[in-house]
PDB file of N, CA and C in Angstrom:
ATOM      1  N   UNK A  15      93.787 100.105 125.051  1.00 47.00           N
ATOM      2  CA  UNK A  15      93.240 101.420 124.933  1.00 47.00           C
ATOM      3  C   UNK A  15      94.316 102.416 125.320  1.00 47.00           C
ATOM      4  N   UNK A  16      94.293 103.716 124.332  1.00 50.00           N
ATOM      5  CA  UNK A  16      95.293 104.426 124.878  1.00 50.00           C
ATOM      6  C   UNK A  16      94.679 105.791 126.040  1.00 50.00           C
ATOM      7  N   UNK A  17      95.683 106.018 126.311  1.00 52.00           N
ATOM      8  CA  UNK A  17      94.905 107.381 127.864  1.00 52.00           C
ATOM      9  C   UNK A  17      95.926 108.510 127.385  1.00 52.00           C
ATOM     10  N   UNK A  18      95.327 109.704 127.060  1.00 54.00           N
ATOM     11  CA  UNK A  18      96.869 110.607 127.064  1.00 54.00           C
ATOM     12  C   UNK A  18      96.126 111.590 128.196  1.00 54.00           C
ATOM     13  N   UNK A  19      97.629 111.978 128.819  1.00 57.00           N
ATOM     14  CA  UNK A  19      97.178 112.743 130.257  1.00 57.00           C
ATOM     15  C   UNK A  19      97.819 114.446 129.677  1.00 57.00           C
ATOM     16  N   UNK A  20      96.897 115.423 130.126  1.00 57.00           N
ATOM     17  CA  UNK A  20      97.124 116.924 129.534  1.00 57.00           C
ATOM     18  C   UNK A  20      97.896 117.257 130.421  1.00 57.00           C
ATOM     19  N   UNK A  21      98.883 118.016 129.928  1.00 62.00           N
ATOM     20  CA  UNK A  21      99.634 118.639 130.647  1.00 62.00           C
ATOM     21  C   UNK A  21      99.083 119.329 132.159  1.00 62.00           C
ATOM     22  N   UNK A  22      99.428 119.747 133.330  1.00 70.00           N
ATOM     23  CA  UNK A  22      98.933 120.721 133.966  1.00 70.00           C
ATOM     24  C   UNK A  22      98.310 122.035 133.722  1.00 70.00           C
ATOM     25  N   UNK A  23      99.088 122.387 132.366  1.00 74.00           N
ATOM     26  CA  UNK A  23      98.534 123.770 132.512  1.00 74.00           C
ATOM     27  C   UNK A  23      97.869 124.086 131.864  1.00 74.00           C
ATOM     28  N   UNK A  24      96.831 122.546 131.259  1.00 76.00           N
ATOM     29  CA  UNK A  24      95.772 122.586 130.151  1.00 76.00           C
ATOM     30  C   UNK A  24      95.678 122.481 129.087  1.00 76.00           C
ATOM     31  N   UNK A  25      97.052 122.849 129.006  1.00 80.00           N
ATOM     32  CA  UNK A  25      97.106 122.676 126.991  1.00 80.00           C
ATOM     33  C   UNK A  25      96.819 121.209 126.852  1.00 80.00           C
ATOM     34  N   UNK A  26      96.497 121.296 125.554  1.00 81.00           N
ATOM     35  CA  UNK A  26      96.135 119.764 124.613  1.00 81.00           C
ATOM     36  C   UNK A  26      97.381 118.919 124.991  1.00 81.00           C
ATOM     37  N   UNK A  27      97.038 117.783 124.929  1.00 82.00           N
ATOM     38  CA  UNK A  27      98.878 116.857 124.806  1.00 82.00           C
ATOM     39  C   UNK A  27      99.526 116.820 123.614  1.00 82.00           C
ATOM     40  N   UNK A  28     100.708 117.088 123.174  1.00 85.00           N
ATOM     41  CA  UNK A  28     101.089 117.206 121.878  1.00 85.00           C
ATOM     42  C   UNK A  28     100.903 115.466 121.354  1.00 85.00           C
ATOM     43  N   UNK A  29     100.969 115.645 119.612  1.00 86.00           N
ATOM     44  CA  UNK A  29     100.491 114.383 119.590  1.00 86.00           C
ATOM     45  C   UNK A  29     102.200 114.178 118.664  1.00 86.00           C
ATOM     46  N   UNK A  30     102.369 113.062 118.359  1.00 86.00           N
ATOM     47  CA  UNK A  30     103.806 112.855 117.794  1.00 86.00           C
ATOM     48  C   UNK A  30     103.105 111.648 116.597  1.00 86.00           C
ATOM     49  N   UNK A  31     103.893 112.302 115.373  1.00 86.00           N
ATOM     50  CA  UNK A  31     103.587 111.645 114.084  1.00 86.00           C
ATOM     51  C   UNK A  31     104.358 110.503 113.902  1.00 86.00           C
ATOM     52  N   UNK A  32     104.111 109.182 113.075  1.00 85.00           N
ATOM     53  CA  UNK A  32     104.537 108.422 112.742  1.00 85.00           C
ATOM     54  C   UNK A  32     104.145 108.171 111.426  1.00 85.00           C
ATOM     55  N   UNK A  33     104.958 107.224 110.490  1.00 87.00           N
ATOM     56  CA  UNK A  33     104.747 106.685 109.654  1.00 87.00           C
ATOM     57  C   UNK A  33     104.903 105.221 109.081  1.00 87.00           C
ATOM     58  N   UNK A  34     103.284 104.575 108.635  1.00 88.00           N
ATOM     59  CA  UNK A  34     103.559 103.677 109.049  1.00 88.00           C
ATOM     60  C   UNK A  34     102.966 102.852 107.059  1.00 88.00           C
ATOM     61  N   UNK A  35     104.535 102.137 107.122  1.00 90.00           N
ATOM     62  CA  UNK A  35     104.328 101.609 105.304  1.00 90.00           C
ATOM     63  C   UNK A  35     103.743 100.113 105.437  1.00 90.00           C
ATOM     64  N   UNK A  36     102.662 100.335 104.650  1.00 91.00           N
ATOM     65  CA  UNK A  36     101.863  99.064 104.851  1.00 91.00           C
ATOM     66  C   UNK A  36     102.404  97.928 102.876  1.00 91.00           C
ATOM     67  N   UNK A  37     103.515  98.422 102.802  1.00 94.00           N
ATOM     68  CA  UNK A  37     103.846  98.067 100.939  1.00 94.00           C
ATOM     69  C   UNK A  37     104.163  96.296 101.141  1.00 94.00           C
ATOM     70  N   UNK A  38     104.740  96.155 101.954  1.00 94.00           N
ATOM     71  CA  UNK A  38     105.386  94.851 102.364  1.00 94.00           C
ATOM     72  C   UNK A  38     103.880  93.753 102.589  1.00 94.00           C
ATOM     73  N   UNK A  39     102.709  94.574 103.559  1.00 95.00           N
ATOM     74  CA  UNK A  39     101.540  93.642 104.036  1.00 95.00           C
ATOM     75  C   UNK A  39     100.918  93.523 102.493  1.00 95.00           C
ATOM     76  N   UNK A  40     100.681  94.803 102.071  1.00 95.00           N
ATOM     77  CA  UNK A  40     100.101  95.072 100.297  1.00 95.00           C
ATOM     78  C   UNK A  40     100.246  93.672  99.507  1.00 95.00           C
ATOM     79  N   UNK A  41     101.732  94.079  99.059  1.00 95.00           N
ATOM     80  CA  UNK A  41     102.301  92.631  98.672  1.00 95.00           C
ATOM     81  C   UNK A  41     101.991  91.207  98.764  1.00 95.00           C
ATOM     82  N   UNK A  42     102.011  90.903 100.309  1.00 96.00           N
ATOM     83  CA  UNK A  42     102.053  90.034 100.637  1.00 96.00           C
ATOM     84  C   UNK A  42     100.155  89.804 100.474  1.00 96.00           C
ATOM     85  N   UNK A  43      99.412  90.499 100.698  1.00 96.00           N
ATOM     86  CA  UNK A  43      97.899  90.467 100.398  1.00 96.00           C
ATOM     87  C   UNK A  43      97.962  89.719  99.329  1.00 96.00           C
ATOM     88  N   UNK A  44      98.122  90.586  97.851  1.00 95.00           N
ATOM     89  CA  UNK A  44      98.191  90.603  96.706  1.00 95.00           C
ATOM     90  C   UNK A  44      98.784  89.143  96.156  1.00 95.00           C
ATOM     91  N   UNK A  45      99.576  88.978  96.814  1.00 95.00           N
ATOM     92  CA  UNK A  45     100.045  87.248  96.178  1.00 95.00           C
ATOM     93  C   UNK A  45      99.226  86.679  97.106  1.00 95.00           C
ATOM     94  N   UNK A  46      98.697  86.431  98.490  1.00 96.00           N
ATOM     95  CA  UNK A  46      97.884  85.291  98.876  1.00 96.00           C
ATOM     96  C   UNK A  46      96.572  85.433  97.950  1.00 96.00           C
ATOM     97  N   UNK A  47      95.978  86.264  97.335  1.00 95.00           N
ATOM     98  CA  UNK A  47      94.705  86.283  96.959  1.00 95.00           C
ATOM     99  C   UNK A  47      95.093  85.441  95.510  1.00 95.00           C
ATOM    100  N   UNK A  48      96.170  85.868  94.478  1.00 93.00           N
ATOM    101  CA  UNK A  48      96.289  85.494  93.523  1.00 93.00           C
ATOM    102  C   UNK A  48      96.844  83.857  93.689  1.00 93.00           C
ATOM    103  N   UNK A  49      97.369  83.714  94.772  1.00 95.00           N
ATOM    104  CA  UNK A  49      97.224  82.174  95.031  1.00 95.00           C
ATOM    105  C   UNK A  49      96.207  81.439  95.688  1.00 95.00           C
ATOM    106  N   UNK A  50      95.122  82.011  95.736  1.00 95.00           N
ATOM    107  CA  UNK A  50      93.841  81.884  96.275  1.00 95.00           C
ATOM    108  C   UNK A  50      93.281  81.069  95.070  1.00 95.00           C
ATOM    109  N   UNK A  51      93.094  82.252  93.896  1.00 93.00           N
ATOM    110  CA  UNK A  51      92.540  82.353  92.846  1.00 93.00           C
ATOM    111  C   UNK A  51      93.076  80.858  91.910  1.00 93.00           C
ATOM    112  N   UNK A  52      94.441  80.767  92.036  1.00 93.00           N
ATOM    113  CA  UNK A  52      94.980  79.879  91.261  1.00 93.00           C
ATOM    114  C   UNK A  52      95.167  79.870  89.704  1.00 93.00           C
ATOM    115  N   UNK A  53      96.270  78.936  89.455  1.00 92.00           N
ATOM    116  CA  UNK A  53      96.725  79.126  87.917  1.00 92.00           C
ATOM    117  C   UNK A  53      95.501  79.111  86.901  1.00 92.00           C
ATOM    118  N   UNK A  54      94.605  78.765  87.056  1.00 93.00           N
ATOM    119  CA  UNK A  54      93.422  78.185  86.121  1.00 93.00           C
ATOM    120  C   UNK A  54      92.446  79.603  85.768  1.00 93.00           C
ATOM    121  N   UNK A  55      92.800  80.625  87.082  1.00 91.00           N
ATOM    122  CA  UNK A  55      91.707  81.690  87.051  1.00 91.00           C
ATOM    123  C   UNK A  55      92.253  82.394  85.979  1.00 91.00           C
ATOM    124  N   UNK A  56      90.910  82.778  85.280  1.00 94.00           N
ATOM    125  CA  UNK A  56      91.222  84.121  83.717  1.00 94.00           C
ATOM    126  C   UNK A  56      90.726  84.678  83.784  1.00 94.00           C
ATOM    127  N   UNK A  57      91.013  85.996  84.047  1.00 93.00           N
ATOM    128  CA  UNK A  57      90.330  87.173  84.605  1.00 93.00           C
ATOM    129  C   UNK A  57      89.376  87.436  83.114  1.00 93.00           C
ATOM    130  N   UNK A  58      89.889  87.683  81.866  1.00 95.00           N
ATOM    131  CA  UNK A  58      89.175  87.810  80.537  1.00 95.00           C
ATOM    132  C   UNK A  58      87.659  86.817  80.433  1.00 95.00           C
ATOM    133  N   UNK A  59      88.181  85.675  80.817  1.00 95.00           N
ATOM    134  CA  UNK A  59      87.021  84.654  81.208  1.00 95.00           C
ATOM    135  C   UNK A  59      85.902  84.799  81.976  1.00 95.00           C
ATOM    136  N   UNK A  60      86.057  85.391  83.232  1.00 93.00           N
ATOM    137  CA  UNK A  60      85.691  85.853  84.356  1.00 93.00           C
ATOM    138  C   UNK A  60      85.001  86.913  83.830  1.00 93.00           C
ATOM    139  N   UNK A  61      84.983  88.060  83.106  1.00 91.00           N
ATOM    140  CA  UNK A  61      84.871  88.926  82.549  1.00 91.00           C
ATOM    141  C   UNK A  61      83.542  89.085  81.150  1.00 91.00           C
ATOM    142  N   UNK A  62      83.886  88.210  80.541  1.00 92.00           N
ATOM    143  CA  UNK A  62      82.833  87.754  79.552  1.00 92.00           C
ATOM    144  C   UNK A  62      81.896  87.019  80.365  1.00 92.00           C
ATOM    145  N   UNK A  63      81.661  86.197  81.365  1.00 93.00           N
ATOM    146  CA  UNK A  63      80.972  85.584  82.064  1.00 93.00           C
ATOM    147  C   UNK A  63      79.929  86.569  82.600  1.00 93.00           C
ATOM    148  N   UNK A  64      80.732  87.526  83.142  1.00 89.00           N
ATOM    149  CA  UNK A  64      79.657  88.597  84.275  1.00 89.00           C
ATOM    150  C   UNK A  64      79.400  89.085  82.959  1.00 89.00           C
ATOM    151  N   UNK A  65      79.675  89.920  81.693  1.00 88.00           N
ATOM    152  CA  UNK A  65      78.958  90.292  80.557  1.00 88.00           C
ATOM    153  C   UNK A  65      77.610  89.355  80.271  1.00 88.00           C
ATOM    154  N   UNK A  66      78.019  88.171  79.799  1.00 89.00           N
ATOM    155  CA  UNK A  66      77.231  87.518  79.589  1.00 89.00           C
ATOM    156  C   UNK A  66      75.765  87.255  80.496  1.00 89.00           C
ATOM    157  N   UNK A  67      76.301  87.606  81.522  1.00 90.00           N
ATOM    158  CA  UNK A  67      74.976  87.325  82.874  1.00 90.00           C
ATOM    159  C   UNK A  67      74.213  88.472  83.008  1.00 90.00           C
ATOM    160  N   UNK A  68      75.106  89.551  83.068  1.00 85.00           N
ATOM    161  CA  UNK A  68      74.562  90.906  82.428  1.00 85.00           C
ATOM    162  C   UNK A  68      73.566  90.964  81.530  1.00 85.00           C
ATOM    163  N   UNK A  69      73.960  90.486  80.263  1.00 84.00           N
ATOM    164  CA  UNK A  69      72.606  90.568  78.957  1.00 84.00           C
ATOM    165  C   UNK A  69      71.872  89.785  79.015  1.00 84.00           C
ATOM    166  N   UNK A  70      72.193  88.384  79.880  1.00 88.00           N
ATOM    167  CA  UNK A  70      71.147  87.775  80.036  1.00 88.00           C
ATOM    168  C   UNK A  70      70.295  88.363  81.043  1.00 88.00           C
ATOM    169  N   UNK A  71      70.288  88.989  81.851  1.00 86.00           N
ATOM    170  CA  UNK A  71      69.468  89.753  83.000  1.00 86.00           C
ATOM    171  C   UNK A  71      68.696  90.484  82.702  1.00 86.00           C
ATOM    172  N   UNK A  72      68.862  90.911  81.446  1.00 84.00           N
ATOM    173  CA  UNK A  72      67.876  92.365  80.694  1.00 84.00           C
ATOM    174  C   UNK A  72      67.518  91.467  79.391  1.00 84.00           C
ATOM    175  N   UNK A  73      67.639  90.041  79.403  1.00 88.00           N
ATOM    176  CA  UNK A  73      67.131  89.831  77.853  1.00 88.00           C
ATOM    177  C   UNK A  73      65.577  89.455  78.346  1.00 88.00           C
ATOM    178  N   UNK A  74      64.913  89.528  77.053  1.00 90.00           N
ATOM    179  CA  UNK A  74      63.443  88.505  77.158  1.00 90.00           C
ATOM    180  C   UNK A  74      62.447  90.047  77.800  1.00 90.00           C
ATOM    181  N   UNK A  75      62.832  91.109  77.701  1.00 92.00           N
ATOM    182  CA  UNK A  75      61.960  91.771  78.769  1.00 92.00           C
ATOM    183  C   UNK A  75      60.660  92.069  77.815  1.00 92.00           C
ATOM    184  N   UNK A  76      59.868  92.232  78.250  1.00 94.00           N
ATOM    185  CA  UNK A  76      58.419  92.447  77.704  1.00 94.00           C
ATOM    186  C   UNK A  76      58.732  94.672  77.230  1.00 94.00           C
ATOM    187  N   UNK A  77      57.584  94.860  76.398  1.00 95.00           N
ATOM    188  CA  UNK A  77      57.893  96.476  75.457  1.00 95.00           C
ATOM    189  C   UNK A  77      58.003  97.363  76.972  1.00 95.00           C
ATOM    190  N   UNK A  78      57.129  97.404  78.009  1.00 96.00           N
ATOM    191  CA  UNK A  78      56.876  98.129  78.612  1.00 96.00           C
ATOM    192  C   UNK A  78      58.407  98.150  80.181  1.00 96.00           C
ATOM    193  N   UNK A  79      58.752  96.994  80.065  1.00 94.00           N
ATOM    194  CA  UNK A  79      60.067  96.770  80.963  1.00 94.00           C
ATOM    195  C   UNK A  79      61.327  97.244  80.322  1.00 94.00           C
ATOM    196  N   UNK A  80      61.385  96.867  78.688  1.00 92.00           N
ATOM    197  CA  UNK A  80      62.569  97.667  77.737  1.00 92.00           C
ATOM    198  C   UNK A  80      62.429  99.362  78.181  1.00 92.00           C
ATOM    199  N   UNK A  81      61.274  99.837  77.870  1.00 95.00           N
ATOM    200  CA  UNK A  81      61.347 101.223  77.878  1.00 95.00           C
ATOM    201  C   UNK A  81      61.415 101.500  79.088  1.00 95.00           C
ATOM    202  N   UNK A  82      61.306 101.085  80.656  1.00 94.00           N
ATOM    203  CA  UNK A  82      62.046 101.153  82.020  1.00 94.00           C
ATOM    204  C   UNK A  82      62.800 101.110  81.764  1.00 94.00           C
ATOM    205  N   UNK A  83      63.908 100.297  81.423  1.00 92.00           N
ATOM    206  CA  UNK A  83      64.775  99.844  81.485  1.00 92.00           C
ATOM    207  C   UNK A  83      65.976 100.543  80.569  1.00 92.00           C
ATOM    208  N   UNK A  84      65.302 101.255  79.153  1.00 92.00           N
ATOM    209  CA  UNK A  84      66.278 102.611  79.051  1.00 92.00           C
ATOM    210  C   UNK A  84      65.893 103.190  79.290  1.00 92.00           C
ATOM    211  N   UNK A  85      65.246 104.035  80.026  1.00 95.00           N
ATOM    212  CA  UNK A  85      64.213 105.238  80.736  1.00 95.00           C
ATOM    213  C   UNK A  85      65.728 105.312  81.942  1.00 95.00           C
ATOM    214  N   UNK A  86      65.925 103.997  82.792  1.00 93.00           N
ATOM    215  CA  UNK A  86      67.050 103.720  83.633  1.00 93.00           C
ATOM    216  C   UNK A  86      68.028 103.957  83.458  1.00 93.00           C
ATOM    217  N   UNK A  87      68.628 103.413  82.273  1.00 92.00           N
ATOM    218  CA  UNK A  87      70.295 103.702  81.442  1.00 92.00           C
ATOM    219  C   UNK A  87      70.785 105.234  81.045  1.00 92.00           C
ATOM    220  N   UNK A  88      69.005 105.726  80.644  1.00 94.00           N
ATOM    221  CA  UNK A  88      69.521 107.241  79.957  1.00 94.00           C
ATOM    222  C   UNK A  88      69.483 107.984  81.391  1.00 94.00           C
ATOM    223  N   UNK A  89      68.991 108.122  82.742  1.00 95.00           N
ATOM    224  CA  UNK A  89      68.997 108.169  83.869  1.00 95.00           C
ATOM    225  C   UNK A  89      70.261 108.223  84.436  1.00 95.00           C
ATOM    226  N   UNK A  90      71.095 107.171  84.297  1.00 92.00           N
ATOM    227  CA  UNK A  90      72.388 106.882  85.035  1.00 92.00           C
ATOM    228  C   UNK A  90      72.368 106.061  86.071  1.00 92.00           C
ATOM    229  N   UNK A  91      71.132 105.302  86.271  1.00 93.00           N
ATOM    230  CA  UNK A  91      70.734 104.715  87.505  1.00 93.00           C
ATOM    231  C   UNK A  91      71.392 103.345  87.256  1.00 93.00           C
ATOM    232  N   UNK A  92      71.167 102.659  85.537  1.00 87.00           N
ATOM    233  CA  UNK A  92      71.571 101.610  85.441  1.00 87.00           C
ATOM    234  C   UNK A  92      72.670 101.865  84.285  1.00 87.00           C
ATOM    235  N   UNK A  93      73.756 100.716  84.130  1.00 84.00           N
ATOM    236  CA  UNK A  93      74.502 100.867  83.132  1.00 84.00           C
ATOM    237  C   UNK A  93      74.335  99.937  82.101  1.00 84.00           C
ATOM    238  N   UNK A  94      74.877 100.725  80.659  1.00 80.00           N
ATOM    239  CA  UNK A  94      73.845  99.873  79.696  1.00 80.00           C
ATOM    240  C   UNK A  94      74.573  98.394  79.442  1.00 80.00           C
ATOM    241  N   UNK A  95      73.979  97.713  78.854  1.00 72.00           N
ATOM    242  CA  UNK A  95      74.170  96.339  79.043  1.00 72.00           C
ATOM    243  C   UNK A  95      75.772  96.116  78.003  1.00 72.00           C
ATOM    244  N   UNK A  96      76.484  95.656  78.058  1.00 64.00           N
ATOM    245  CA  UNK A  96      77.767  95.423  77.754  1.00 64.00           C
ATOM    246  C   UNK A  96      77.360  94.966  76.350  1.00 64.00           C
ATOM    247  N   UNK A  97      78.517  95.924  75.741  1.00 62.00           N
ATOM    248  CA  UNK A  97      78.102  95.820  74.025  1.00 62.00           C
ATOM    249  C   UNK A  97      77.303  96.164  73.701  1.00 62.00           C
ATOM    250  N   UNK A  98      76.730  97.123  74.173  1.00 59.00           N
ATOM    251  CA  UNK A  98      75.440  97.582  73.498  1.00 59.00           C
ATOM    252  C   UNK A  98      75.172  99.428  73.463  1.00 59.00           C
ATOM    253  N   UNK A  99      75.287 100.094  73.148  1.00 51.00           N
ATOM    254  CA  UNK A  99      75.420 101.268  73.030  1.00 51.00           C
ATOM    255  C   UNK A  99      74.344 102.147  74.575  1.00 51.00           C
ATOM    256  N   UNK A 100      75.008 103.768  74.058  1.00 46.00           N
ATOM    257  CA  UNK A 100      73.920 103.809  75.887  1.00 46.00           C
ATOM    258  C   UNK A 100      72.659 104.057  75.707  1.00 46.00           C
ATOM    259  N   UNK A 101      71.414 103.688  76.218  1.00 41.00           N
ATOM    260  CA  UNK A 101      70.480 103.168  76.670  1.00 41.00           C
ATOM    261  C   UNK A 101      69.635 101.994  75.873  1.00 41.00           C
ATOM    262  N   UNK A 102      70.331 101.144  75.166  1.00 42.00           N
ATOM    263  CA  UNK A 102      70.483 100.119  74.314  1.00 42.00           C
ATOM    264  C   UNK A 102      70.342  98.991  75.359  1.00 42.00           C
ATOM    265  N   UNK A 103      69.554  97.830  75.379  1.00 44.00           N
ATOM    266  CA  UNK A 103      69.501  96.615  76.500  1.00 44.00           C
ATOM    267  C   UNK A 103      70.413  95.726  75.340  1.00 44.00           C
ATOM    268  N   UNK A 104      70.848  94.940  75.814  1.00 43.00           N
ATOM    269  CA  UNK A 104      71.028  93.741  75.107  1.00 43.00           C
ATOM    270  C   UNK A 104      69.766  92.934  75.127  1.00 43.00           C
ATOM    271  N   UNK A 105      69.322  92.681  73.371  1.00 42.00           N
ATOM    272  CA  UNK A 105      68.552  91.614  73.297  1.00 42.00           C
ATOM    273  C   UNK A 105      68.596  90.009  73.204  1.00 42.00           C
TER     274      UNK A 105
END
């Protein structure tokens, strides 16, 4: 914990700037995660997957859950289902 002690004659304690480059930790983040991930991970893959889970999440809905459901999209509350225009579900 730090303590700063005020001068005697009340004033504030001056404070002294530093700068501090975090590019080197960045880096070093950035490659442990991508070696986390490993050679096999495809982000494009990865990508169509969450799409895909997406339209499946809004498919099958009954008339009265569709029209929630762009009632939602034209709202801004939800976003419309990937590939599909805005307030369009994927069927």
């Amino acid at each position: 914990m730090f303590s700063h002690s005020s001068p005697s004659d009340g004033r504030p304690p001056e404070l002294t700037a530093f700068d501090l480059d975090l590019t080197v930790e960045e880096i070093r983040r950035r490659t442990e995660v991508m070696a986390a991930l490993g050679p096999e991970w495809d982000p494009v893959e990865v990508l169509r997957g969450e799409e895909a889970a997406y339209a499946l999440l809004y498919s099958g809905l009954d008339a009265e859950q569709q029209r929630m459901y762009e009632e939602l999209v034209a709202a801004g509350v939800l976003p419309a289902a990937p590939g599909a225009g805005p307030g369009h579900a994927a069927h």
